[in-house]
Amino acid sequence: MIYSNIFDTHAHYSDEKFDEDRDELLSSLPSLGVINVINCGCSLKSCKESIELSEKYDYFYCALGIHPSDITEDSYRELEQIKELYSYKKCVAIGEIGLEYHYDFIPKEIQLDIFEKQLILSKELDLPVIVHDREAHEDTMNLLKKYQPKGVVHCFSGSVEMAREVLKLGMYIGLGGAVTFKNARRPLEVAEMLPTDRLLLETDCPYMTPVPFRGKRNTSDLIIYTAEKLAEVKKTDTQELINNANNNARELFNI
Ligand code: NI
């Protein structure tokens, strides 16, 4: 089945897993129905690369920020330099930012501080945030409630109850390949209750590859397997679900 209107709201095409064929791949995505991609920066280096990709490909936009797993002793200095980049015309969000408690090699206090600084910035700049929350639901919700930014909790892994709180804040929920995994009970429960006007589709490529390609490199065109699964759960047509998610992304990121 061929679909159109695909908006991948979360990709990492500066990842080295694309080094061998990046240009060839990115030139081919529009012919596979992909109309927009938001490439997320995670460090000063990948933020600059996200801007380069957005310059090169019309259909690309970028989000700029420091990912909790990419925090180093340089991050405070990098934050200052990234601040200078938000005026870039195709920068549509602050991301990827948040908390990573599964891999806990970065102290929580520093993660919380860097996340909070970027939430404050999102209010100053009036930009939406793209939030990473892995095994950090309570701390994530506390900060989101405190600052009430516009934005999305990406690769949502919380409960239905947490999803309700996120929706109450006016935020969106991003769902990707994880909904196709065998053990995907929670994200499917969330998908079921999620109003169609709050869902964003995403890949998080090269990671989170949907079934039947799990284990291989992810790319934006594979989002259709996620969309098909979600359409099945929500008892709707896949193209209609893709169209709705596309409209939601345009609304949130002001594209
Ligand atoms: Ni990501």
Coordinates of C-alpha atoms and ligand atoms in Angstrom, one line a residue:
M1 CA 0.0 0.0 0.0
I2 CA 1.3 3.5 -0.9
Y3 CA 0.5 6.4 1.4
S4 CA 1.1 10.1 1.1
N5 CA 1.3 13.1 3.4
I6 CA 3.7 11.4 5.9
F7 CA 5.1 13.8 8.5
D8 CA 7.9 12.3 10.5
T9 CA 8.1 14.6 13.6
H10 CA 11.2 13.0 15.1
A11 CA 14.3 11.8 13.3
H12 CA 18.1 11.7 13.8
Y13 CA 19.5 11.8 10.3
S14 CA 22.8 13.2 11.4
D15 CA 23.4 9.8 13.1
E16 CA 26.5 7.9 11.8
K17 CA 24.2 5.0 10.7
F18 CA 23.3 7.2 7.8
D19 CA 26.8 8.2 6.8
E20 CA 27.0 5.7 3.9
D21 CA 23.9 6.6 2.0
R22 CA 22.4 9.7 3.6
D23 CA 22.0 11.8 0.5
E24 CA 20.6 8.9 -1.6
L25 CA 18.1 8.0 1.2
L26 CA 17.0 11.6 1.9
S27 CA 16.5 12.3 -1.9
S28 CA 14.3 9.3 -2.1
L29 CA 12.0 9.9 0.8
P30 CA 9.6 12.3 -0.9
S31 CA 8.9 9.7 -3.6
L32 CA 7.9 7.3 -0.8
G33 CA 5.2 9.7 0.5
V34 CA 7.2 11.6 3.1
I35 CA 6.4 15.3 2.9
N36 CA 8.1 16.6 6.1
V37 CA 10.7 15.6 8.6
I38 CA 11.8 17.3 11.8
N39 CA 15.4 16.4 12.5
C40 CA 16.3 16.6 16.2
G41 CA 19.6 17.8 17.4
C42 CA 21.0 16.3 20.6
S43 CA 24.3 18.2 21.0
L44 CA 25.9 21.4 19.5
K45 CA 27.4 19.2 16.8
S46 CA 24.2 17.4 15.8
C47 CA 22.3 20.7 16.1
K48 CA 24.6 22.2 13.5
E49 CA 24.2 19.1 11.3
S50 CA 20.4 19.4 11.6
I51 CA 20.6 22.9 10.3
E52 CA 22.8 21.8 7.4
L53 CA 20.3 19.1 6.5
S54 CA 17.4 21.6 6.7
E55 CA 19.3 23.9 4.3
K56 CA 19.9 21.0 1.9
Y57 CA 16.4 19.5 1.9
D58 CA 13.3 21.6 1.4
Y59 CA 11.1 19.2 3.3
F60 CA 13.3 19.2 6.4
Y61 CA 12.9 21.2 9.5
C62 CA 14.9 21.0 12.7
A63 CA 14.6 21.0 16.5
L64 CA 17.6 22.1 18.5
G65 CA 18.6 21.1 22.0
I66 CA 20.7 19.0 24.3
H67 CA 19.6 15.4 24.9
P68 CA 20.0 14.1 28.4
S69 CA 22.3 11.3 27.2
D70 CA 24.5 13.8 25.3
I71 CA 25.3 15.9 28.4
T72 CA 29.0 16.5 28.9
E73 CA 31.0 19.0 30.9
D74 CA 30.7 21.3 27.9
S75 CA 26.9 21.3 27.8
Y76 CA 26.4 24.6 29.7
R77 CA 28.7 26.3 27.2
E78 CA 27.0 24.5 24.3
L79 CA 23.6 25.7 25.5
E80 CA 24.8 29.3 25.1
Q81 CA 25.9 28.6 21.6
I82 CA 22.8 26.7 20.6
K83 CA 20.7 29.7 21.9
E84 CA 22.3 31.7 19.0
L85 CA 20.9 29.1 16.5
Y86 CA 17.2 29.4 17.4
S87 CA 16.7 32.3 15.1
Y88 CA 17.3 30.0 12.1
K89 CA 14.1 30.1 10.0
K90 CA 13.6 26.3 9.8
C91 CA 14.1 25.7 13.5
V92 CA 10.6 24.8 14.8
A93 CA 11.2 23.4 18.3
I94 CA 13.5 23.0 21.3
G95 CA 14.5 19.3 21.3
E96 CA 15.4 16.8 21.9
I97 CA 15.4 17.5 25.6
G98 CA 14.3 15.7 28.7
L99 CA 15.3 13.0 31.2
E100 CA 16.9 9.6 30.6
Y101 CA 16.9 7.4 33.7
H102 CA 17.2 4.0 32.0
Y103 CA 20.9 4.8 31.2
D104 CA 21.8 6.7 34.4
F105 CA 25.4 7.5 33.6
I106 CA 24.6 11.3 33.7
P107 CA 23.7 12.4 37.3
K108 CA 20.0 13.2 37.6
E109 CA 20.6 16.6 39.1
I110 CA 22.5 17.7 36.0
Q111 CA 19.9 16.2 33.7
L112 CA 17.1 18.0 35.6
D113 CA 19.0 21.3 35.5
I114 CA 19.7 21.2 31.8
F115 CA 16.1 20.1 31.0
E116 CA 14.8 23.0 33.2
K117 CA 17.0 25.6 31.5
Q118 CA 15.7 24.5 28.1
L119 CA 12.0 24.6 29.3
I120 CA 12.6 28.1 30.5
L121 CA 14.1 29.0 27.1
S122 CA 11.0 27.5 25.4
K123 CA 8.8 30.0 27.2
E124 CA 11.2 32.9 26.5
L125 CA 11.4 32.0 22.8
D126 CA 7.7 30.8 22.5
L127 CA 8.9 27.6 20.9
P128 CA 7.4 24.1 21.4
V129 CA 9.5 21.4 23.1
I130 CA 10.2 17.8 22.0
V131 CA 10.5 15.9 25.2
H132 CA 12.4 12.6 25.9
D133 CA 11.1 10.8 29.0
R134 CA 12.6 7.4 29.7
E135 CA 11.8 5.9 33.1
A136 CA 11.5 9.4 34.4
H137 CA 7.8 10.0 34.3
E138 CA 7.4 11.6 37.7
D139 CA 10.2 14.1 37.3
T140 CA 9.2 14.8 33.7
M141 CA 5.6 15.6 34.7
N142 CA 6.6 17.8 37.6
L143 CA 8.7 20.0 35.3
L144 CA 6.1 20.0 32.5
K145 CA 3.4 21.1 35.0
K146 CA 5.7 23.7 36.4
Y147 CA 6.5 25.4 33.0
Q148 CA 3.5 24.3 30.9
P149 CA 5.3 24.5 27.6
K150 CA 3.7 23.8 24.2
G151 CA 5.1 20.6 22.7
V152 CA 5.1 16.8 22.5
V153 CA 6.2 14.0 24.8
H154 CA 7.9 11.8 22.2
C155 CA 8.0 8.0 22.1
F156 CA 5.4 8.1 24.8
S157 CA 5.9 5.2 27.3
G158 CA 3.7 6.4 30.2
S159 CA 0.4 5.2 31.5
V160 CA -3.1 6.2 30.3
E161 CA -3.3 8.3 33.4
M162 CA -0.1 10.2 32.6
A163 CA -1.3 10.6 29.0
R164 CA -4.4 12.3 30.4
E165 CA -2.2 14.7 32.3
V166 CA -0.1 15.5 29.3
L167 CA -3.3 16.2 27.3
K168 CA -4.6 18.4 30.1
L169 CA -1.5 20.5 29.7
G170 CA -2.4 21.0 26.0
M171 CA 0.5 18.9 24.8
Y172 CA 0.7 16.3 22.1
I173 CA 1.8 12.6 22.3
G174 CA 4.3 11.1 19.9
L175 CA 4.0 7.5 19.0
G176 CA 6.4 5.5 16.9
G177 CA 7.7 2.0 16.2
A178 CA 7.2 0.8 19.8
V179 CA 3.4 0.4 19.2
T180 CA 4.2 -2.5 16.8
F181 CA 6.4 -4.4 19.3
K182 CA 5.0 -7.6 20.7
N183 CA 5.0 -6.3 24.3
A184 CA 3.3 -3.0 23.3
R185 CA 0.4 -3.0 25.8
R186 CA 0.8 0.4 27.3
P187 CA 1.4 2.6 24.2
L188 CA -1.6 0.8 22.6
E189 CA -3.8 1.6 25.5
V190 CA -2.7 5.2 25.2
A191 CA -3.3 5.2 21.5
E192 CA -6.8 3.9 22.0
M193 CA -7.8 6.8 24.3
L194 CA -5.8 9.5 22.5
P195 CA -8.0 12.1 20.7
T196 CA -7.1 12.1 17.0
D197 CA -6.1 15.8 17.2
R198 CA -3.3 15.1 19.7
L199 CA -1.4 12.3 18.0
L200 CA 2.0 12.9 16.3
L201 CA 3.6 10.2 14.2
E202 CA 7.4 9.7 14.5
T203 CA 10.2 7.3 13.8
D204 CA 13.1 8.3 16.1
C205 CA 15.1 6.8 13.2
P206 CA 17.7 5.2 13.1
Y207 CA 16.2 3.7 16.3
M208 CA 12.8 2.2 17.2
T209 CA 12.3 0.4 13.9
P210 CA 8.8 -1.0 13.6
V211 CA 7.9 -4.7 13.1
P212 CA 8.5 -6.3 10.6
F213 CA 11.8 -4.6 10.3
R214 CA 12.7 -4.5 14.0
G215 CA 16.5 -4.9 14.4
K216 CA 17.3 -3.1 11.2
R217 CA 17.9 0.6 10.7
N218 CA 14.8 2.8 10.8
T219 CA 13.9 5.4 8.1
S220 CA 10.9 7.8 7.8
D221 CA 9.1 5.7 5.1
L222 CA 8.8 2.8 7.6
I223 CA 6.4 5.0 9.7
I224 CA 3.6 3.4 7.7
Y225 CA 3.8 0.3 9.8
T226 CA 3.3 2.4 12.9
A227 CA 0.4 4.2 11.2
E228 CA -1.2 0.9 10.1
K229 CA -1.0 -0.5 13.7
L230 CA -2.5 2.7 15.1
A231 CA -5.3 2.8 12.5
E232 CA -6.2 -0.8 13.5
V233 CA -6.3 0.1 17.2
K234 CA -8.3 3.3 16.5
K235 CA -10.5 1.6 14.0
T236 CA -9.9 4.2 11.3
D237 CA -8.4 4.4 7.9
T238 CA -4.5 4.5 7.8
Q239 CA -4.3 7.4 5.3
E240 CA -6.8 9.4 7.3
L241 CA -4.8 8.8 10.5
I242 CA -1.6 10.0 8.6
N243 CA -3.5 13.0 7.4
N244 CA -4.7 13.9 10.9
A245 CA -1.2 13.5 12.4
N246 CA 0.2 15.7 9.6
N247 CA -2.3 18.4 10.4
N248 CA -1.5 18.1 14.1
A249 CA 2.3 18.5 13.4
R250 CA 1.6 21.6 11.3
E251 CA -0.5 23.1 14.0
L252 CA 2.0 22.5 16.8
F253 CA 5.2 23.4 14.9
N254 CA 3.6 26.3 13.1
I255 CA 4.5 25.0 9.6
Ligands
NI1 NI 15.2 10.9 19.6

